[in-house]
XYZ file of C-alpha atoms in Angstrom:
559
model
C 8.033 48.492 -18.253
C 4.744 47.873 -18.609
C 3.583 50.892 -16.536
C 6.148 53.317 -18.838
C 4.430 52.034 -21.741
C 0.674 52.707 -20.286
C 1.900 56.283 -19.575
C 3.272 56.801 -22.467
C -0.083 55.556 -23.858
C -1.883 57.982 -21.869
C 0.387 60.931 -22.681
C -0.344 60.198 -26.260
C -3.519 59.824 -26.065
C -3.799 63.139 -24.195
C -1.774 65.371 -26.586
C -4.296 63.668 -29.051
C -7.253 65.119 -27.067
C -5.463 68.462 -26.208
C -4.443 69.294 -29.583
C -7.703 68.226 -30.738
C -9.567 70.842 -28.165
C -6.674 73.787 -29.113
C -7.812 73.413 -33.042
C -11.528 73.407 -32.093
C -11.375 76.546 -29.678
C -9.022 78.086 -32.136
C -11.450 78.052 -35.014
C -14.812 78.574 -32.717
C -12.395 81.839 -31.275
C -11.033 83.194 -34.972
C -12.429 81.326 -37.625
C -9.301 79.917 -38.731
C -7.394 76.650 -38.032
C -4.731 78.566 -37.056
C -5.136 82.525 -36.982
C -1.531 83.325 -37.492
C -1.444 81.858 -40.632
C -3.622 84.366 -41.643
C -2.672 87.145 -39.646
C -5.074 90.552 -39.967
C -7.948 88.448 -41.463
C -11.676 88.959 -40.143
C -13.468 86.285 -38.593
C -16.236 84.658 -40.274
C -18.115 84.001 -37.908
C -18.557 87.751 -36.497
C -17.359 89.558 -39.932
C -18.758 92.298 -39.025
C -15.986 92.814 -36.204
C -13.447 93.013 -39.130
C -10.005 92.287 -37.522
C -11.206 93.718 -34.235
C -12.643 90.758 -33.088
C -8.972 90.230 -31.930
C -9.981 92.579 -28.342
C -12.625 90.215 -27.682
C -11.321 87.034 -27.797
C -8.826 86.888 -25.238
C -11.685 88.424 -22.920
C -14.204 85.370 -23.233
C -11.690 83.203 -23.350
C -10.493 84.387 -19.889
C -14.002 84.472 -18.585
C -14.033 80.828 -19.418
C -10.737 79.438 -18.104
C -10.119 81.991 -15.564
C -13.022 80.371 -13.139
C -11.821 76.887 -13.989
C -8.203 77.263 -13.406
C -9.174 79.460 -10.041
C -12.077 76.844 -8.548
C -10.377 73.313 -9.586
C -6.542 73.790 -10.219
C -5.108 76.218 -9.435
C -1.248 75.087 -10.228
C -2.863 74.762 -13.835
C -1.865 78.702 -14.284
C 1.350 79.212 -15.778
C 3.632 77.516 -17.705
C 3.284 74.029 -16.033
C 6.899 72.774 -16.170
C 7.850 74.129 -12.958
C 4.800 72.882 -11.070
C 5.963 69.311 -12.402
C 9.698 69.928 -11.379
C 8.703 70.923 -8.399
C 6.459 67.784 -7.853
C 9.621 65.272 -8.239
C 11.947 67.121 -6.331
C 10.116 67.632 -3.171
C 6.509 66.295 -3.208
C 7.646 62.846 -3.823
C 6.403 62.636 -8.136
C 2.788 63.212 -6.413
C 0.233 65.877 -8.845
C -3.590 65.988 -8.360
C -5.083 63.406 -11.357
C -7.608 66.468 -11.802
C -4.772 68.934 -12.906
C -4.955 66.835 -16.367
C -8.398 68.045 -17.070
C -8.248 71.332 -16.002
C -5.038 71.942 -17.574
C -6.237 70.597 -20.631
C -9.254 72.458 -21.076
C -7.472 75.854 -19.618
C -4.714 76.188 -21.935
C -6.771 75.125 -25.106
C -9.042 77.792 -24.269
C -6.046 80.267 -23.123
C -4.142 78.992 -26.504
C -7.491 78.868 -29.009
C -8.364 82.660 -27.642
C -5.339 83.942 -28.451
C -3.007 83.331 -25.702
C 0.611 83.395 -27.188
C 2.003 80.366 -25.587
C 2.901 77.107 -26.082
C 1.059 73.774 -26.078
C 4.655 71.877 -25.072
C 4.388 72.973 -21.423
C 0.770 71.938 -21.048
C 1.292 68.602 -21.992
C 4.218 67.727 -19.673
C 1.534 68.543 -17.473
C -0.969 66.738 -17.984
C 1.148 63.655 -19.036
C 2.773 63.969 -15.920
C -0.062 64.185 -14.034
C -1.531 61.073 -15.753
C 1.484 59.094 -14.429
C 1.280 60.139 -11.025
C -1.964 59.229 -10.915
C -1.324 55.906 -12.455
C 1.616 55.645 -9.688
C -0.734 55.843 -6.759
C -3.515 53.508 -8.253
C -0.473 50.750 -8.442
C 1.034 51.753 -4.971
C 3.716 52.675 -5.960
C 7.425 53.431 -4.339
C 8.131 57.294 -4.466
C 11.211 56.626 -6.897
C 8.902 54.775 -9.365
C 6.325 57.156 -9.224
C 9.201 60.234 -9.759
C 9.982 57.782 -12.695
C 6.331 57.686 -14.293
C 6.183 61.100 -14.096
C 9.020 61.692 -15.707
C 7.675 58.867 -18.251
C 4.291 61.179 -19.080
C 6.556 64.296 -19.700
C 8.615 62.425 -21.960
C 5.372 60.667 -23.672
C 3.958 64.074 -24.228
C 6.850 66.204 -25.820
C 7.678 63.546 -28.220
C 3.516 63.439 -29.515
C 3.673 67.043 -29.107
C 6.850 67.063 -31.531
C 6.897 64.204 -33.111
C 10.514 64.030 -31.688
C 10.529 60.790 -29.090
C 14.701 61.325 -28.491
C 13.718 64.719 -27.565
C 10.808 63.537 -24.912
C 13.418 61.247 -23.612
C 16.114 63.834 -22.933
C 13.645 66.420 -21.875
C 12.622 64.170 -19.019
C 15.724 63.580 -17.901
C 17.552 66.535 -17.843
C 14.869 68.898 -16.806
C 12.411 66.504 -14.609
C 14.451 63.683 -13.278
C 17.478 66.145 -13.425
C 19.525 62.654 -13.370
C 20.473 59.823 -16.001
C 20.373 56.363 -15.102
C 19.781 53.009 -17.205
C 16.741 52.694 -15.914
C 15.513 55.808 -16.119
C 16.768 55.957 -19.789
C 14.482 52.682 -20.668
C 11.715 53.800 -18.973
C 11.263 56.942 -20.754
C 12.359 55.745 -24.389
C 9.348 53.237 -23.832
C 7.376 55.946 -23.148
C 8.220 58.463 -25.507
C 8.215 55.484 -28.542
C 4.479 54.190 -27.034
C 3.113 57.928 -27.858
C 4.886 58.764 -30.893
C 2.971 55.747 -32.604
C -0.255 57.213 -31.100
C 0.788 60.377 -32.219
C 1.995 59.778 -35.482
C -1.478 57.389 -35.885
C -3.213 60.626 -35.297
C -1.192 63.122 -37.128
C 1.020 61.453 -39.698
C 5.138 61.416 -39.460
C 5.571 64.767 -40.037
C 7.420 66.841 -37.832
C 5.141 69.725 -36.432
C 7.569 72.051 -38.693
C 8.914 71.469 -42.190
C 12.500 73.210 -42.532
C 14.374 72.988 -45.610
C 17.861 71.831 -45.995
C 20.623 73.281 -44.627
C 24.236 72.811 -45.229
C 27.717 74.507 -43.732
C 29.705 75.588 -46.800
C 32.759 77.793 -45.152
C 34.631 76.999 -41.783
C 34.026 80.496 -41.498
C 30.480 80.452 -40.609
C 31.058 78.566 -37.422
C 32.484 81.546 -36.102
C 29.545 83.241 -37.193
C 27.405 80.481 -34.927
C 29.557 80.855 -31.962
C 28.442 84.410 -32.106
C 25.273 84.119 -32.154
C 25.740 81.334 -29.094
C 26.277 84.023 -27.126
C 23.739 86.455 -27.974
C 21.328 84.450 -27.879
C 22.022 83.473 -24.711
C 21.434 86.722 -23.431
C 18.618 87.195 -25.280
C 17.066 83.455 -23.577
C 18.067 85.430 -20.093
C 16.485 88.375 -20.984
C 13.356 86.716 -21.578
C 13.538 85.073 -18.728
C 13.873 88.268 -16.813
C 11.198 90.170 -19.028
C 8.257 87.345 -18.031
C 8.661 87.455 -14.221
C 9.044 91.316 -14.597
C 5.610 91.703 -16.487
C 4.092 88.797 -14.466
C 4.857 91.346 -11.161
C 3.631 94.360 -13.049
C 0.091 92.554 -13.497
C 0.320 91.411 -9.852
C 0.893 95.052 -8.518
C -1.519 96.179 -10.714
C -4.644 93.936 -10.289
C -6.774 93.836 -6.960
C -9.844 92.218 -7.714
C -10.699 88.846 -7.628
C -8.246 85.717 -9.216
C -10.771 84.437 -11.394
C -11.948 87.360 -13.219
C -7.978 88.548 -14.086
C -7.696 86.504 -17.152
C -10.546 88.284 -18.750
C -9.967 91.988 -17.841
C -6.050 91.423 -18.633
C -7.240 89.921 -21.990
C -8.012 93.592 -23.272
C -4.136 94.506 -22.754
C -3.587 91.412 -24.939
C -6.774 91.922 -27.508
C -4.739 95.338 -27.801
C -1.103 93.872 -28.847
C -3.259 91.252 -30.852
C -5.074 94.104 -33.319
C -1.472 95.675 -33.811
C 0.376 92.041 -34.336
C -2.055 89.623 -35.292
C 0.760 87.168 -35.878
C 0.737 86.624 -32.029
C -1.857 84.699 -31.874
C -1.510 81.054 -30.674
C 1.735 79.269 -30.780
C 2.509 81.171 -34.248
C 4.119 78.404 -35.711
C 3.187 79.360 -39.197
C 5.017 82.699 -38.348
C 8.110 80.353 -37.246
C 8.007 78.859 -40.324
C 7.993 81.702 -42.623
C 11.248 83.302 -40.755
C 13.107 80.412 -41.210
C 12.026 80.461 -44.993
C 13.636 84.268 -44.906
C 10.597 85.764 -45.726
C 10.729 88.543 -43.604
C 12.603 91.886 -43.061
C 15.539 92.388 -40.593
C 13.038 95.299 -38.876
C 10.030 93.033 -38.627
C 11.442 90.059 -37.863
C 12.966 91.696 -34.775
C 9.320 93.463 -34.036
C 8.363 89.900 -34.330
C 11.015 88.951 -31.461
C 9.835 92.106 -28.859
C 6.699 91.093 -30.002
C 6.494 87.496 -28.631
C 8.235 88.325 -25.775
C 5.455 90.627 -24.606
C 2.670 88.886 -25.876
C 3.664 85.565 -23.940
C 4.733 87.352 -20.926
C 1.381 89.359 -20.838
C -0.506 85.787 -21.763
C 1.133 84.344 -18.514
C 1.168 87.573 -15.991
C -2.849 87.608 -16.415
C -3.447 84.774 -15.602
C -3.122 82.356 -18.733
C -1.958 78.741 -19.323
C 0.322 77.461 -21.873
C 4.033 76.722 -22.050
C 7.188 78.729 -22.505
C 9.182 76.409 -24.811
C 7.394 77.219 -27.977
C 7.383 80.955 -27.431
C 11.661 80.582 -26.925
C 11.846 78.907 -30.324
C 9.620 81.278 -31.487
C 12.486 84.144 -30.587
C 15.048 82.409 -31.399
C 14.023 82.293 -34.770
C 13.206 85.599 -35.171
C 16.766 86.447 -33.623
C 18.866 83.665 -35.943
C 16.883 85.106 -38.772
C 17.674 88.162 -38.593
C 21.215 87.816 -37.377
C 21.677 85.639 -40.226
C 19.940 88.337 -43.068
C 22.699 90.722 -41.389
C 26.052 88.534 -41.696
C 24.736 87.754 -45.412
C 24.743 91.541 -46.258
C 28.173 91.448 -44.732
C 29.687 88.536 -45.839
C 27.815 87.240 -48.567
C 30.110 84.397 -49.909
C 30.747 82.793 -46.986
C 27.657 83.462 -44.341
C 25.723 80.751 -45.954
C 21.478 80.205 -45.966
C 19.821 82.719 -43.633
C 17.397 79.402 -42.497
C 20.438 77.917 -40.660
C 20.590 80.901 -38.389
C 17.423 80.912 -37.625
C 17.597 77.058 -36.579
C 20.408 77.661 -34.606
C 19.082 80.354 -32.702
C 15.740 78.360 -32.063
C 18.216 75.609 -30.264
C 20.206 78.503 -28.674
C 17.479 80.907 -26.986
C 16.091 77.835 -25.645
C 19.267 76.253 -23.952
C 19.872 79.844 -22.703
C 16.355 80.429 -21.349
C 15.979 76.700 -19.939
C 19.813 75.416 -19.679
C 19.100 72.361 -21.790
C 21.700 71.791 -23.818
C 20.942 68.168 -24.893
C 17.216 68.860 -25.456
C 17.771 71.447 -27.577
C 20.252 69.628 -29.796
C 18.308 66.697 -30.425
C 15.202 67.925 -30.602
C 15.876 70.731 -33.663
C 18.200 67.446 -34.984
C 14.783 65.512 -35.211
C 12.944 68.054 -36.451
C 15.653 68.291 -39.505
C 17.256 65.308 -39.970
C 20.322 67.140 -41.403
C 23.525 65.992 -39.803
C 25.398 68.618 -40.828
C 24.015 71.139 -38.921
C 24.734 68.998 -35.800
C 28.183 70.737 -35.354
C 27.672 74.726 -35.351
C 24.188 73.411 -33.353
C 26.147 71.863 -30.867
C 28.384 74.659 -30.902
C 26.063 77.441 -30.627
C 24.191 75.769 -27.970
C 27.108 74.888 -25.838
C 28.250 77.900 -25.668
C 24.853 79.903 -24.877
C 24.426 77.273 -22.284
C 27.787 78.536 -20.493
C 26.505 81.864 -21.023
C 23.678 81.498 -19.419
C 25.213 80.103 -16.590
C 27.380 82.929 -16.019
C 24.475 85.578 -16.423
C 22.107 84.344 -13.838
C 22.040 81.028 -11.740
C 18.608 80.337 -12.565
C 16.312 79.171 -15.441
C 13.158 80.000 -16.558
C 11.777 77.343 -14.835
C 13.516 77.045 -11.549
C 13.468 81.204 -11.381
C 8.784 80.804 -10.905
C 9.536 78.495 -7.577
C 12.683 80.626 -6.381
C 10.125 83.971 -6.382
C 8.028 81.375 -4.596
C 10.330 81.021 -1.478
C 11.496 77.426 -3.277
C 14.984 76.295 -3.807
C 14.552 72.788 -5.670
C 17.975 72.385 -4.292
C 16.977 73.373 -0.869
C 15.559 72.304 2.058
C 11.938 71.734 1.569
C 9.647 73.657 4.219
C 8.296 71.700 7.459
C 10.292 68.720 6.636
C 12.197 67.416 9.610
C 15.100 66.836 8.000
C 16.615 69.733 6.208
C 16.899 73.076 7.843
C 19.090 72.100 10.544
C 23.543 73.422 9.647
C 24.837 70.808 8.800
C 27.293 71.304 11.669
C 25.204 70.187 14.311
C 25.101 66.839 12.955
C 28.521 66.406 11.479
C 30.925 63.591 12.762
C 34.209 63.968 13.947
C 36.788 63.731 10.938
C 37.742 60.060 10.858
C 41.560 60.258 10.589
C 43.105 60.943 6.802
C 45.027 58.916 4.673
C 47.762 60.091 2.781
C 48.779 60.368 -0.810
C 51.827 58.148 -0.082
C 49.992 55.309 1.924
C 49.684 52.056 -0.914
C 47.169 50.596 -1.646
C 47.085 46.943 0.662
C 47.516 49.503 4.015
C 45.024 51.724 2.716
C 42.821 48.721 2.380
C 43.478 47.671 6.145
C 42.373 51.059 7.504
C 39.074 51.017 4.963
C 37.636 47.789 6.813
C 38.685 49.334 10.334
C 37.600 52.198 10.095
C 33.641 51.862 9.647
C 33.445 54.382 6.851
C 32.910 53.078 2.882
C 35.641 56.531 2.515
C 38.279 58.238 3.731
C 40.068 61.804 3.605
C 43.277 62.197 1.608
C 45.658 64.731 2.567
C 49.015 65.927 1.144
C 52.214 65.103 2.510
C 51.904 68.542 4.793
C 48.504 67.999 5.494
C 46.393 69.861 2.871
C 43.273 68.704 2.074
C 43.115 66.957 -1.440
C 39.981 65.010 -1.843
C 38.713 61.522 -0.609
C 39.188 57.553 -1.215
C 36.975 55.021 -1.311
C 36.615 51.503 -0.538
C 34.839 50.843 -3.746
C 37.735 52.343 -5.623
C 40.617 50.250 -3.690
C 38.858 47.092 -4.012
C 38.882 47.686 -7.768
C 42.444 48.574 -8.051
C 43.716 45.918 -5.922
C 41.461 43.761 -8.343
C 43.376 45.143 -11.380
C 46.894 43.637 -13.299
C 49.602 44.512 -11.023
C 51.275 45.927 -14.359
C 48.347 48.325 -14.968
C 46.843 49.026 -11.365
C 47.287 52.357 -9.513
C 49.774 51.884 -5.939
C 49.254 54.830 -3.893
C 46.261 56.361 -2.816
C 46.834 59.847 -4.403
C 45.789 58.272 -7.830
C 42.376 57.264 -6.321
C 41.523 60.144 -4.688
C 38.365 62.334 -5.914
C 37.106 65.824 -4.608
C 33.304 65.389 -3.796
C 30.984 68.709 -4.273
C 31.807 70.500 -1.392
C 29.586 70.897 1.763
C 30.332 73.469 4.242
C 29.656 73.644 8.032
C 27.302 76.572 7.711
C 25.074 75.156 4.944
C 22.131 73.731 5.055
C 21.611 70.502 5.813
C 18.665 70.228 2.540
C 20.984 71.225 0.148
C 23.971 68.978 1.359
C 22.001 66.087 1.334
C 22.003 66.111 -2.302
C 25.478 66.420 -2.536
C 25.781 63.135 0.084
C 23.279 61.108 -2.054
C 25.753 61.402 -5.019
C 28.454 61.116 -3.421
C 30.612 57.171 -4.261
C 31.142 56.564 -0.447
C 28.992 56.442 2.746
C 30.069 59.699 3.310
C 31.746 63.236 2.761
C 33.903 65.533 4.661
C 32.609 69.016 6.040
C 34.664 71.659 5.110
C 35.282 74.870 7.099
C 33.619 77.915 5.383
C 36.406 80.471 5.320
C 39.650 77.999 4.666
C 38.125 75.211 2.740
C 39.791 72.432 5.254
C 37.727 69.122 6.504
C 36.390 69.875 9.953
C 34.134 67.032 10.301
C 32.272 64.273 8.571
C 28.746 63.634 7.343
C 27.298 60.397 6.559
C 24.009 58.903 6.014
C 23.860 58.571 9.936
C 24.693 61.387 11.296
C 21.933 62.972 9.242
C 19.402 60.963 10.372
C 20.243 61.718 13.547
C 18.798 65.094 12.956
C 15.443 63.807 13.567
C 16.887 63.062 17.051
C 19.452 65.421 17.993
C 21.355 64.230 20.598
C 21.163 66.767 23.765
C-alpha cells in the first residue's frame, strides 16, 4: 500500500513536470499555449515566417529529440504503451529508470513541435517506469513489481485526465491484462494519490468541458448501435493505416536513426501549413466538434487528417501516444455521423455532441479493445448518466467488431511486427518453445457425468491430481472436475447441493498437442485445478494431461 501510493505520487508528480515541459516547448515552438486553438496564426516570435513557420518546427524539434531518443532510450520512440505491456508480460514489470527522462523530454519536444500525438501514452511510460524503478530499489518480487507498474500507468492516466476510475481500469485491462482484489486496491491508491497532485496542480476540471447530453427517443439507440460498428472499423483502420505509414518511412529512409525525426519533420511541416489544426494533441479542435461547430466535409478532412498526421508523427521517428489521437477521430466521425442522422431524422436523432462522445468511446475500444476504459473514462469526463447506456452500447458492440476484423490491437499489433506474441513463448527462455506434447502426462482416467459426488470424491484424493476429466456416458469429452468444486458441493445443504458430477464439470481454454508450450502455460495458470487435459488437434478429444509438473520437466526432458 504504501509503495502504490509513492507511485502514484511519482506518476503525479511526473504528468505535473511533463505537462509542464509540453506547454513550455509548445509556446517556445509556436507562440501559442496551444497552436490548435489558433490554427493558421503566425508566430510571434518569428512573424516574419507568417504561418510557415509550421515546416520548421517539426524539423528542430526532431533535431533535438531525435539524438536523445536514439543515444539514451531508444524504446522511448513510439507510442510507449506497448513497450510497457510488453515489460509485464515477459520482462518480469522490469523498464530502464532512465526511460522516464528521456521519454519525458522526447515527447514534449515531439508534442510542443508539432507532433500530432498524444501526451496519455507518454505518461504510462514514464509512470511506469518510475514504479519499476521503485520495485527494484525495494527488492521486490516480480508480481509486485508487475503490480507497481501497473500502479504508475494507472497514476498517470488519471493526472493526465483527471479521471482516477479510468487510470484504474486502464491498468488493468490493458497492463495487468487481469483483475484481482489486490490488484484493484493497489491501483485505486494509486490513481486517487495523483489525482490530488494533479488536481493541486491543475484544478478539478476535466481536461475537456462537454456539455450536456440527454437520450430523448428509443430510437436513437439504434442510431448508436450503428455507429458501434463503424466506428469500429474505422478504430481498425487506423490501426492498419499507422503500421502501414510507419513501413513506408522505414522503406524509405536509409540514413542514420537519429537524424530521421528531423528530415521526416518536413513531410509533417507540409500537412501542418495545409491543416494547422494538427498540431499537438488538438484538443481545442476536439472540443469544437463536439460543440457542432464544424461542417460534415471538414470534420471528416479533420478525421483523414489526424490519421495521417499521427501516423506520419510516429513512422519518423516521434514520441507521443495513440489514445488521444483515437478520441480525436472518433469525434470527428460521431460528429459528423451525428450532423448526418439529424438532416435525416431530425425529431428523433437528438444533439449532434452525443455522437461525437460516443464515437470518441467507440474508435477507441475498436482501435485498443478496451471496452471498460473507454466507458468510464468518457463517463468521468461527463458526469451524465444518461449517456451511460447507448455508450455502453456503442462500445460493446465496436469492441465485438473489432474482434472479428483483426485479432490484434493497436498495441499488441507494434510487438507482433516485432516477432512478439505477448501470448507466446518468450525468446531464449527455457521454458516455452518446446509442443506441449513432449511433456504431456498420460490422461489420468475420466470420470463420468453419472458418478455422484462422495465416489467422485474418493477418486479426487487417489488420484494425485487437484482435477479430473469428465466424459459422457459414450465417452465424449465434456469438460473437467475439480476437487475444489466437490469439496464445496459436498459442503452445501443436501436440499440445494449438486449430486452428480456432470453439474460440476467446466471446459478449460483448450490446449492442443501441437501448441506451444508458452502459450499453454497461460491457459494452465488460469486454469481452477492443478491441471488440464491435452486435446488432440484434429478431433478435439483428451490425449494427455498437463500439469504444473510435467512442464517443469521441460527444463529436464526426460531421455
Amino acid at each position: 500500500m504504501a509503495l502504490a501510493v509513492a507511485v502514484g505520487a511519482g506518476a503525479g508528480a511526473g504528468s505535473v513536470v511533463f505537462r509542464w515541459c509540453i506547454k513550455t516547448f509548445t509556446h517556445l515552438f509556436s507562440g501559442h499555449a496551444d497552436y490548435a486553438a489558433s490554427p493558421g496564426a503566425d508566430n510571434p516570435h518569428v512573424p516574419w515566417l507568417g504561418a510557415y513557420f509550421v515546416l520548421l518546427a517539426p524539423v528542430i524539434g526532431g533535431l533535438l529529440y531525435g539524438p536523445l531518443v536514439n543515444r539514451f532510450a531508444k524504446e522511448a520512440r513510439g507510442h510507449g504503451v506497448p513497450e510497457v505491456m510488453l515489460a509485464v508480460a515477459q520482462r518480469g514489470g522490469r523498464i530502464s529508470p532512465k526511460v522516464a527522462v528521456v521519454k519525458t523530454l522526447a515527447s514534449a519536444l515531439c508534442i510542443g513541435s508539432g507532433g500530432s500525438v498524444g501526451r496519455e501514452g507518454p505518461i504510462v511510460q514514464i509512470g511506469s517506469a518510475l514504479g519499476s524503478t521503485l520495485g527494484r530499489v525495494t527488492k521486490a518480487t516480480e508480481g509486485r513489481m508487475k503490480l507497481l507498474v501497473a500502479c504508475g500507468a494507472a497514476g498517470g492516466i488519471a493526472a493526465t485526465f483527471n479521471a482516477p476510475l479510468a487510470g484504474v481500469f486502464f491498468a488493468m485491462e490493458l497492463i495487468l491484462g487481469t483483475f484481482s482484489a489486490e490488484a484493484f486496491g493497489a491501483t485505486v491508491l494509486a490513481s486517487v494519490t495523483a489525482s490530488i497532485i494533479g488536481r493541486a496542480a491543475f484544478g478539478n476540471s476535466a481536461f475537456l468541458s462537454l456539455p450536456d447530453f440527454h437520450v430523448d427517443h428509443l430510437a436513437q439507440y439504434g442510431l448508436f448501435a450503428v455507429l458501434g460498428v463503424g466506428a469500429a472499423a474505422v478504430g481498425v483502420g487506423f490501426s492498419r493505416f499507422l503500421y502501414l505509414i510507419e513501413d513506408a518511412c522505414d522503406w524509405l529512409w536509409r540514413g542514420p536513426e537519429w537524424l530521421r525525426p528531423a528530415v521526416g519533420g518536413l513531410a509533417l511541416g507540409l500537412v501542418l501549413l495545409v491543416l494547422p489544426e494538427m498540431y499537438g494533441v488538438g484538443y481545442p479542435v476536439l472540443q469544437k466538434a463536439t460543440e457542432g461547430q464544424y461542417a460534415v466535409g471538414f470534420l471528416l478532412l479533420l478525421l483523414a487528417g489526424k490519421m495521417l498526421a499521427t501516423s506520419l508523427t510516429i513512422g519518423i521517428g516521434g514520441s507521443g501516444g495513440v489514445f488521444a489521437p483515437s478520441l480525436f477521430i472518433g469525434a470527428m466521425l460521431g460528429s459528423a455521423y451525428g450532423i448526418g442522422v439529424h438532416h435525416l431524422l431530425p425529431h428523433s436523432a437528438g444533439a449532434v455532441g452525443a455522437y461525437a462522445l460516443v464515437g470518441m468511446g467507440a474508435v477507441f475500444a475498436g482501435a485498443a479493445r478496451a471496452p471498460i476504459t473507454a466507458v468510464v473514462i468518457l463517463f468521468e469526463l461527463t458526469g451524465e448518466y444518461s449517456i451511460i447506456l447507448p455508450l455502453m452500447l456503442a462500445i460493446v458492440l465496436a469492441t465485438a467488431t473489432s474482434r472479428l476484423l483483426t485479432h490484434d490491437t493497436i498495441y499488441t499489433l507494434k510487438l507482433r511486427r516485432r516477432g512478439i506474441d505477448l501470448e507466446g513463448p518468450v525468446p531464449g527462455a527455457r521454458i516455452g518453445t518446446q509442443r506441449v506434447s513432449a511433456v504431456m502426462e498420460p490422461l489420468p482416467s475420466p470420470l463420468t457425468v453419472s458418478t455422484a459426488l462422495a465416489d467422485a470424491a474418493d477418486l479426487l484424493s487417489l488420484s494425485g491430481h487437484g482435477a479430473l476429466p469428465v466424459v459422457d456416458d459414450v465417452g465424449g469429452y465434456t469438460g473437467v472436475v475439480t476437487a475444489q468444486a466437490v469439496a464445496e458441493a459436498l459442503a452445501e445443504q443436501p436440499e440445494d447441493a449438486p449430486t452428480q458430477v456432470g453439474q460440476l464439470a467446466e471446459t478449460p481454454a483448450p490446449i492442443l498437442a501441437d501448441q506451444p508450450l508458452g502459450q499453454a502455460l497461460h491457459a494452465l495458470l488460469s486454469a481452477a485445478g492443478t491441471g488440464v487435459p491435452v486435446l488432440d488437434s484434429e478431433q478435439g478429444k483428451p490425449v494427455g494431461w498437463l500439469s504444473h509438473q510435467s512442464a517443469l520437466r521441460a527444463v529436464h526432458p526426460t531421455p
